[in-house]
Short mmCIF file of C-alpha atoms in Angstrom, two decimals:
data_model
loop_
_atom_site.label_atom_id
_atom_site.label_comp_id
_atom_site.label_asym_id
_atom_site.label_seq_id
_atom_site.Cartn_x
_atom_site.Cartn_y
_atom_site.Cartn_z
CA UNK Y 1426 9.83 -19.43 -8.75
CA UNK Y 1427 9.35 -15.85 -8.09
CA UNK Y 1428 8.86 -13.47 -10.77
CA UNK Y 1429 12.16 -11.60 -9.80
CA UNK Y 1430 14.07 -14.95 -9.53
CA UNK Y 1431 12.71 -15.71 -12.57
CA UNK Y 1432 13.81 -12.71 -14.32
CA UNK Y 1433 17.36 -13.08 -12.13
CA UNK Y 1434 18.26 -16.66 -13.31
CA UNK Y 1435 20.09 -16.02 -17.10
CA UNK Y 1436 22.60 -13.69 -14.46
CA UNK Y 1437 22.36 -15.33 -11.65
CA UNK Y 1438 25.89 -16.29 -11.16
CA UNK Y 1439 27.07 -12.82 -12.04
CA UNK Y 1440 25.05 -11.13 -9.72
CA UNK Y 1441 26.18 -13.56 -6.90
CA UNK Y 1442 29.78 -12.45 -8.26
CA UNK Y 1443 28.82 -9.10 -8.21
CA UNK Y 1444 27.80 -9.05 -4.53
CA UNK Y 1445 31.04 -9.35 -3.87
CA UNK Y 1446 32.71 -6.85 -5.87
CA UNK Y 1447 30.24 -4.46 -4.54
CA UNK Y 1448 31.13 -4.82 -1.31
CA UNK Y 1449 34.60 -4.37 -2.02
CA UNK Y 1450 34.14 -1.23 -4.15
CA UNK Y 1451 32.98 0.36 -0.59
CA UNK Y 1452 35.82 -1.16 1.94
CA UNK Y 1453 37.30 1.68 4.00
CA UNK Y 1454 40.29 2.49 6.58
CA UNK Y 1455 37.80 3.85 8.93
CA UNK Y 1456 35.97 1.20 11.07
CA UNK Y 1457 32.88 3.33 11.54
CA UNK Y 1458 32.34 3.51 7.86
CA UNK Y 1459 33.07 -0.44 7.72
CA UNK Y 1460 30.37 -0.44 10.09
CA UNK Y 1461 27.81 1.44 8.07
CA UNK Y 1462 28.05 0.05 4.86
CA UNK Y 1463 27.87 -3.62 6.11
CA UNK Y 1464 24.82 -2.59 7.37
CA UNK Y 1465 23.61 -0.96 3.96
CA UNK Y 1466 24.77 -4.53 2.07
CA UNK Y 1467 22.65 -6.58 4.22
CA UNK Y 1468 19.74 -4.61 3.93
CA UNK Y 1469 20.07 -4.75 0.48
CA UNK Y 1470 16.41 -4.50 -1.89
CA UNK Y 1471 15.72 -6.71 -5.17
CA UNK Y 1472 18.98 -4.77 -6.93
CA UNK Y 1473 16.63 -4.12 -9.77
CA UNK Y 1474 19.88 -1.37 -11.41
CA UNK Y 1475 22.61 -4.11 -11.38
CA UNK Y 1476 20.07 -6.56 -12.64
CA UNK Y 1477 19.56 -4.16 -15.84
CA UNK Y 1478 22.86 -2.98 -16.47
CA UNK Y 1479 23.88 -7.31 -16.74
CA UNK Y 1480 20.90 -8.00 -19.05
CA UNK Y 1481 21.13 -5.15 -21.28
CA UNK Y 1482 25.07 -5.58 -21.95
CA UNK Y 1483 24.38 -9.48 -22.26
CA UNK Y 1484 21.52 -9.15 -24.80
CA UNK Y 1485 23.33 -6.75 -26.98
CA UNK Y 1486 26.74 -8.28 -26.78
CA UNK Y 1487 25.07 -11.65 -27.74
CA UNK Y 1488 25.99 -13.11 -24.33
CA UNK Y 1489 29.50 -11.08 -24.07
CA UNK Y 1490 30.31 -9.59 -20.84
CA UNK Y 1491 33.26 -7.62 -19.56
CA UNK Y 1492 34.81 -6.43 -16.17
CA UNK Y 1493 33.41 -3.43 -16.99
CA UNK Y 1494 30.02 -4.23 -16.85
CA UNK Y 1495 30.37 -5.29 -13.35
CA UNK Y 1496 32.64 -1.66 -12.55
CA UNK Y 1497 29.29 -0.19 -14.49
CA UNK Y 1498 26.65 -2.09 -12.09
CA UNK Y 1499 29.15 -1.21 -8.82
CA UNK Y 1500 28.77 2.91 -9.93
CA UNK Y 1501 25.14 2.51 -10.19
CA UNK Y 1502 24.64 1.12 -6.69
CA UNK Y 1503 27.11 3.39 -5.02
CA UNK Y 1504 25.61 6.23 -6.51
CA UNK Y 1505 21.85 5.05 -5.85
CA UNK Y 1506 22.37 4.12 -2.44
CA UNK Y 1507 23.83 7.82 -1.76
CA UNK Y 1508 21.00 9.42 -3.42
CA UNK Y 1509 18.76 6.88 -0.88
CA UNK Y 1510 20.82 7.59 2.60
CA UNK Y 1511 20.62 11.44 1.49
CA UNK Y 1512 16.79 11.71 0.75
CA UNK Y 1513 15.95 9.60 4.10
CA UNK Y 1514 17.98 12.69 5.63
CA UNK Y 1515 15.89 14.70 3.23
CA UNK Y 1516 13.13 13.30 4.18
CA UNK Y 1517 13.38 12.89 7.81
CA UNK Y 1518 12.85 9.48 7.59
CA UNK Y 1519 13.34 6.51 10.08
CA UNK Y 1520 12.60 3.99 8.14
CA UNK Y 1521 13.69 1.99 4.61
CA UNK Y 1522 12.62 -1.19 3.28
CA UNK Y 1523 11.42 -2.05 6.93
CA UNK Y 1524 14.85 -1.11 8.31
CA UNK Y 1525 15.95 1.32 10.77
CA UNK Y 1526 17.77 4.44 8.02
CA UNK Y 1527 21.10 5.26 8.30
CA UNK Y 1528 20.11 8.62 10.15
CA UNK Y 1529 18.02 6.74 12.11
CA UNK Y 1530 20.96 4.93 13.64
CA UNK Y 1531 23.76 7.29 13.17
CA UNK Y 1532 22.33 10.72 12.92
CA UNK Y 1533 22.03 13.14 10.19
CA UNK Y 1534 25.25 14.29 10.28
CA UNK Y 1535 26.65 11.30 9.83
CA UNK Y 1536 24.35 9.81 7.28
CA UNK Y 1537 25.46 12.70 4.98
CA UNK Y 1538 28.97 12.03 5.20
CA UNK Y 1539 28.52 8.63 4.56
CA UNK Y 1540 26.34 9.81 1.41
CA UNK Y 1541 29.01 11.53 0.37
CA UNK Y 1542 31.67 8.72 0.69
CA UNK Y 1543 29.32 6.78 -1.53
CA UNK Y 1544 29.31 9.16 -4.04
CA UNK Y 1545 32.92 9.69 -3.89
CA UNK Y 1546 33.43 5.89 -4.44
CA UNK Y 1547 31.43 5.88 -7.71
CA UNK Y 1548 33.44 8.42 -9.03
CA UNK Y 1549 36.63 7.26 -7.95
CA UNK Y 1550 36.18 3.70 -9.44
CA UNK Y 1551 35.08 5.15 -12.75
CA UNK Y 1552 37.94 7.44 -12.71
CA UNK Y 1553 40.84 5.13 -11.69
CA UNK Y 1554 39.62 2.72 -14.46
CA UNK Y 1555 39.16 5.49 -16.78
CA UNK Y 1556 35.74 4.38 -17.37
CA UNK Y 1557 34.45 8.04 -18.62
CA UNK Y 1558 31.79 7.02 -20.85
CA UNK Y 1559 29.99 5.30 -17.85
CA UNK Y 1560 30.55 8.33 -15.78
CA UNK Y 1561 29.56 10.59 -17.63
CA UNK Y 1562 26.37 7.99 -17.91
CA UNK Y 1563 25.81 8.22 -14.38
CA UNK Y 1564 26.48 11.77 -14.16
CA UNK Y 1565 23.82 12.88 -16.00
CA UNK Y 1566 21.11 10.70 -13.87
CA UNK Y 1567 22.47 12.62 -10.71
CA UNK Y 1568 22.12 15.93 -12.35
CA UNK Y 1569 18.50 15.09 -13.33
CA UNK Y 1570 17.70 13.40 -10.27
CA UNK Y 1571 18.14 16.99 -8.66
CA UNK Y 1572 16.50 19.08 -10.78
CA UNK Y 1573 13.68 16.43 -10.45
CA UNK Y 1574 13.03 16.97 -7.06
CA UNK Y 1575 13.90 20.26 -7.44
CA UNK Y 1576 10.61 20.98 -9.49
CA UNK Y 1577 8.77 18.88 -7.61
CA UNK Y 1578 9.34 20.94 -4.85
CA UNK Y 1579 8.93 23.77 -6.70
CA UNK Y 1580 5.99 22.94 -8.21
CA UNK Y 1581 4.49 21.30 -4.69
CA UNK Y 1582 3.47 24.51 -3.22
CA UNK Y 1583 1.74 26.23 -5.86
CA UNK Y 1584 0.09 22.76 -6.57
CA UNK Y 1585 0.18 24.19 -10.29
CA UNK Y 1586 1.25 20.57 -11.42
CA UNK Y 1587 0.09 20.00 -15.38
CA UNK Y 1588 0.74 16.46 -17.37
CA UNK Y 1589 4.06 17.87 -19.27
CA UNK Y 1590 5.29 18.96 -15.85
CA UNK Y 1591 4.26 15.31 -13.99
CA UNK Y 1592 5.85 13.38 -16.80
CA UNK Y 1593 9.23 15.77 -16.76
CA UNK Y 1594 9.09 15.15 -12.57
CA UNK Y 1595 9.35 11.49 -12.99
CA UNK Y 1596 11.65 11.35 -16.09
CA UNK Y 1597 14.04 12.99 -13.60
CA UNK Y 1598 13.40 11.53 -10.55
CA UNK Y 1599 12.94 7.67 -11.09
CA UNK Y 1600 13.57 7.18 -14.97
CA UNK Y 1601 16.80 8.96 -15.00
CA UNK Y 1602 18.62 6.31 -13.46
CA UNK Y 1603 16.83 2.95 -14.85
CA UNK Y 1604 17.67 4.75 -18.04
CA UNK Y 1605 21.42 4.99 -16.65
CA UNK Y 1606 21.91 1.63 -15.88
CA UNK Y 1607 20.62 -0.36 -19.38
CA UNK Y 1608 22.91 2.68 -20.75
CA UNK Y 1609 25.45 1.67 -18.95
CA UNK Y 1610 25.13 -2.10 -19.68
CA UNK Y 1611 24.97 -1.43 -23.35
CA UNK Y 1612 28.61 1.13 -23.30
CA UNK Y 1613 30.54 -1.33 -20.81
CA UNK Y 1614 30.20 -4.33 -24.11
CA UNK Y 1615 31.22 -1.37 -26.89
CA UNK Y 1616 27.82 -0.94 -28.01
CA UNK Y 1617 27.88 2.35 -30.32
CA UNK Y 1618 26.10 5.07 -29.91
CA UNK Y 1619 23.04 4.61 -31.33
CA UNK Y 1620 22.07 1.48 -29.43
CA UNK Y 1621 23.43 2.90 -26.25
CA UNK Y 1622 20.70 5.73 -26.63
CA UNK Y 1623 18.17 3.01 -27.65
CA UNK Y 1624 18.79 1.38 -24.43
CA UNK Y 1625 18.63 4.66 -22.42
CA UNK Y 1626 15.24 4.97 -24.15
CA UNK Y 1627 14.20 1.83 -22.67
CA UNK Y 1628 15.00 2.11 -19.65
CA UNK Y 1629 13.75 5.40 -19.45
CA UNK Y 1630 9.97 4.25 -20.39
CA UNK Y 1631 10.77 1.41 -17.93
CA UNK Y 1632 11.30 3.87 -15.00
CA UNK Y 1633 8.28 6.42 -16.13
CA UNK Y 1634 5.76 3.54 -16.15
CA UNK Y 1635 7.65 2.10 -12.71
CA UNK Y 1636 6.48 5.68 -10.98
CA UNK Y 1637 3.09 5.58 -12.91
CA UNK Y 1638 2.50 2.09 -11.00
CA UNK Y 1639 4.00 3.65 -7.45
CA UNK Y 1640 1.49 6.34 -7.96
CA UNK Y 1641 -1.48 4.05 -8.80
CA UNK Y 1642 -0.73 2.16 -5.38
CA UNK Y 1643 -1.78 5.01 -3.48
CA UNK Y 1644 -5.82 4.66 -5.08
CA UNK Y 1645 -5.42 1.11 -4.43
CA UNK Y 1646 -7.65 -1.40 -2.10
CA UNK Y 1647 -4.84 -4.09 -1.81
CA UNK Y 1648 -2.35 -4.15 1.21
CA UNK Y 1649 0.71 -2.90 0.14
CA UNK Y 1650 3.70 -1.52 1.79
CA UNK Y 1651 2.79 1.94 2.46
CA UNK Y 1652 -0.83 2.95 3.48
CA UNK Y 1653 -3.17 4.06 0.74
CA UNK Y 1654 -3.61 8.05 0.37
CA UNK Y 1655 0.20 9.19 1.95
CA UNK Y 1656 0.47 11.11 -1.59
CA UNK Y 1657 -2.30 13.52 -0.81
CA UNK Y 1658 -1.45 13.77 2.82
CA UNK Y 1659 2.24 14.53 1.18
CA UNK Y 1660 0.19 17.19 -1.07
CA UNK Y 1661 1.66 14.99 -4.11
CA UNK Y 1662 0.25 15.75 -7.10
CA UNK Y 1663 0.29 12.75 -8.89
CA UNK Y 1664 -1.56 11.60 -12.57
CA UNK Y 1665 -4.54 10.66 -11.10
CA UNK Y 1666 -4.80 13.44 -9.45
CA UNK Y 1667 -3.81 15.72 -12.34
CA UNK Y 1668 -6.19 14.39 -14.58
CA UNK Y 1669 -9.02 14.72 -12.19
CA UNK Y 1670 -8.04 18.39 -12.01
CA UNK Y 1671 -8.16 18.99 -15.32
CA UNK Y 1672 -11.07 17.20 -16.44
CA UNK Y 1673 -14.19 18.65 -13.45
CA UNK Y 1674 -16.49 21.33 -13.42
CA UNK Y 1675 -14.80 24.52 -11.74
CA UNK Y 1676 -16.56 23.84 -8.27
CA UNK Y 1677 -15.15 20.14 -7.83
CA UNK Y 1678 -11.74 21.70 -8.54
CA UNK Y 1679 -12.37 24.06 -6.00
CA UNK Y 1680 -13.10 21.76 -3.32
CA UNK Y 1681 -10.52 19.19 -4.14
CA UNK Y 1682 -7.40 22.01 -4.21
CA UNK Y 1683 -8.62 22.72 -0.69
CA UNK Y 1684 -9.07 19.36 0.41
CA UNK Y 1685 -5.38 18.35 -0.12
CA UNK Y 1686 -3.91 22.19 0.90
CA UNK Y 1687 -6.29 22.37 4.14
CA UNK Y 1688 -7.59 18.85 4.70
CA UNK Y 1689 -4.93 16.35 3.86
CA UNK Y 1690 -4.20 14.63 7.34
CA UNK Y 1691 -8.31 14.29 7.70
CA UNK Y 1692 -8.44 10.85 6.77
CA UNK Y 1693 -11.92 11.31 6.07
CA UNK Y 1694 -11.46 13.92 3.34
CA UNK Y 1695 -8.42 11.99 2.07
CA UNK Y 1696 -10.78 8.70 1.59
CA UNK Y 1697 -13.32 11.33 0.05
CA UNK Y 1698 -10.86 11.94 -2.46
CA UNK Y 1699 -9.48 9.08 -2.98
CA UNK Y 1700 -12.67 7.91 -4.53
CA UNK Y 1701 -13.59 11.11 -6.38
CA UNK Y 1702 -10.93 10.23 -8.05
CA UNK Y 1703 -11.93 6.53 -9.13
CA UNK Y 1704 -15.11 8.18 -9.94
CA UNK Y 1705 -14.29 10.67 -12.22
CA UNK Y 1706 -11.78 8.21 -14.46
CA UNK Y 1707 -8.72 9.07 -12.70
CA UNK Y 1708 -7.36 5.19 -12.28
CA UNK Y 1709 -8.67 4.34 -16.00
CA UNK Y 1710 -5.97 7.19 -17.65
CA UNK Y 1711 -3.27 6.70 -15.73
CA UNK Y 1712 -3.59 3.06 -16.04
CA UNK Y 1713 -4.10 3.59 -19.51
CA UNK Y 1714 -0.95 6.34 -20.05
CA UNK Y 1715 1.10 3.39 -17.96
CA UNK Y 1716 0.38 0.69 -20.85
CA UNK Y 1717 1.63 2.96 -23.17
CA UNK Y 1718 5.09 3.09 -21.77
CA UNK Y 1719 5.18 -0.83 -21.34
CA UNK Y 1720 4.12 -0.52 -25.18
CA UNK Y 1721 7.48 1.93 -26.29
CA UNK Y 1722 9.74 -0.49 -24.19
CA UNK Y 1723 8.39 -3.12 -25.41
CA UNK Y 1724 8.90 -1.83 -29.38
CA UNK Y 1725 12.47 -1.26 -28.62
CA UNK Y 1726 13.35 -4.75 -27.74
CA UNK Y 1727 11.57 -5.67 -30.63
CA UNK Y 1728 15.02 -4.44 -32.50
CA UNK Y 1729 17.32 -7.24 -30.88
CA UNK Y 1730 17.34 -10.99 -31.47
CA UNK Y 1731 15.50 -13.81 -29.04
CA UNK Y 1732 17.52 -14.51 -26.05
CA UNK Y 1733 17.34 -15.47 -22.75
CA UNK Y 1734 18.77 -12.09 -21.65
CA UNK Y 1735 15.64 -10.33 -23.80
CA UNK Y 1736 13.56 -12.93 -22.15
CA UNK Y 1737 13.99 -11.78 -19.18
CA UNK Y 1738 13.87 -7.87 -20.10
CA UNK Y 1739 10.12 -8.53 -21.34
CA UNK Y 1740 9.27 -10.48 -17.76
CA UNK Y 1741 11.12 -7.08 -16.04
CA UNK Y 1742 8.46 -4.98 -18.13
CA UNK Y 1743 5.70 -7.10 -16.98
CA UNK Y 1744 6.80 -7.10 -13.59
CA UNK Y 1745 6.87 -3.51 -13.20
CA UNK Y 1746 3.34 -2.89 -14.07
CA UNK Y 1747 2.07 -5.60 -12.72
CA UNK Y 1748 3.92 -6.08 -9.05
CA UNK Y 1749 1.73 -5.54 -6.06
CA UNK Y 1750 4.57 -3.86 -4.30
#
């Protein structure tokens, strides 16, 4: 079995229930739209966020589970997948998960709107089931998942990156909403407070070390979905890269700054530094930095009883630092 089956099966009937429901929460009277977000279910990823949200609200409710939870892991999606048609606009890109994007088909005009209608449908189905606590959840991911990019952007230019800086990037932009979702999970069973946070933690050092791992692919030798170096030709300045920065003589600096500002499409350069990188102990930090997120998740779930629910939380950890993908 794969590992993500593996890690599915304690749910697996409520995530094939929660297919469902999903599509529903996005039926419209316009045919166009109908259209669309067929299109976005069948295309549909590993649903990590659903995944987490059930887990987390069945290991802390001792196997309890509500309608709720599945309202919880409906907002979640909506939400992500209008933060995902948006940045492809963003982004100007063609291409998702080895599908044709929503812009791609449609336009850009019309990808936004139906961005938009996504996020309006989160809302709405938190609000007409006066589910505040999970919107307000949710609402704080979106809010960081701007600023995140935000900075990044920000901060891309001047290519004045530090560590504090990377690791506040990332919190935003891909921890925000893991940390959301086992949130989420935990409020939707009446968890209180305190291990609601806990599980906003988690999730949280789940999403930083997820992005760690992302970043590590682009130093990699293995064939993996995107090509090796896009980072640098993206002028991303990534922990590897950070580190490097901050730990050469002032000369090596020199030359790498103006390799990714003046050099970055030379794919020669790029493979130059690439291994400069590897050579100067890049890999071997962030690497090491990544294991010690999978360590603070890890000590959290130390806090709840043995279940098959916290099984599968621990194989989610591995899985994240340890996917080729």
């Amino acid at each position: 079995m794969k590992a993500v089956e593996q890690i599915k099966f304690p749910i697996k009937n409520e995530m094939e229930l929660f297919e469902q429901k999903f599509k529903d929460s996005m039926l419209s009277k316009v045919p166009l739209l109908n259209r669309i977000t067929y299109y976005i279910v069948r295309r549909k990823g590993k649903q990590m966020r659903p995944m987490f949200v059930f887990l987390v609200a069945k290991m802390v409710s001792d196997g309890g589970f509500d309608e709720r939870t599945y309202r919880g892991a409906s907002i979640v999606e909506l939400i992500h997948t209008a933060t995902l048609v948006h940045d492809d606009v963003v982004d100007e890109s063609n291409r998702r998960r080895g599908f044709f994007s929503i812009n791609a088909l449609w336009k850009n005009k019309i990808a936004v709107l139906v961005g938009d209608f996504l996020l309006s449908k989160g809302l709405l189905l938190s609000i007409d089931n006066e589910d505040f606590d999970l919107l307000k959840l949710i609402s704080i991911a979106v809010r960081e998942m701007s600023e995140g990019e935000l900075l990044q952007i920000e901060k891309a230019r001047k290519l004045d990156i530090t560590e504090d800086i990377y690791f506040d990037i990332i919190r935003q932009k891909t921890a925000t909403l893991i940390a959301a979702c086992c949130g989420i999970g935990a409020a939707s069973v009446g968890a209180n407070q305190d291990v609601i946070q806990q599980m906003r933690k988690f999730g949280e050092y789940i999403g930083i070390a997820f992005q760690i791992k992302d970043d590590l692919f682009d130093y990699s030798d293995e064939k993996i979905g995107k090509p090796t170096g896009i980072d640098i030709k993206e002028q991303k300045m990534t922990l590897p890269l950070i580190y490097t920065l901050n730990n050469v003589t002032r000369k090596e600096k020199a030359w790498l700054i103006n390799s990714i500002k003046k050099y970055n499409k030379d794919k020669k350069r790029v493979k130059e530094v690439i291994e400069f990188v590897k050579e100067s102990g890049g890999i071997e930090y962030t690497t090491t930095k990544m294991h010690d997120y999978k360590n603070r998740a890890l000590a959290i779930l130390e806090n709840f009883p043995e279940s098959d629910y916290k099984s599968s939380l621990l194989k989610m950890i591995e899985y994240v630092v340890e996917r080729k993908i």
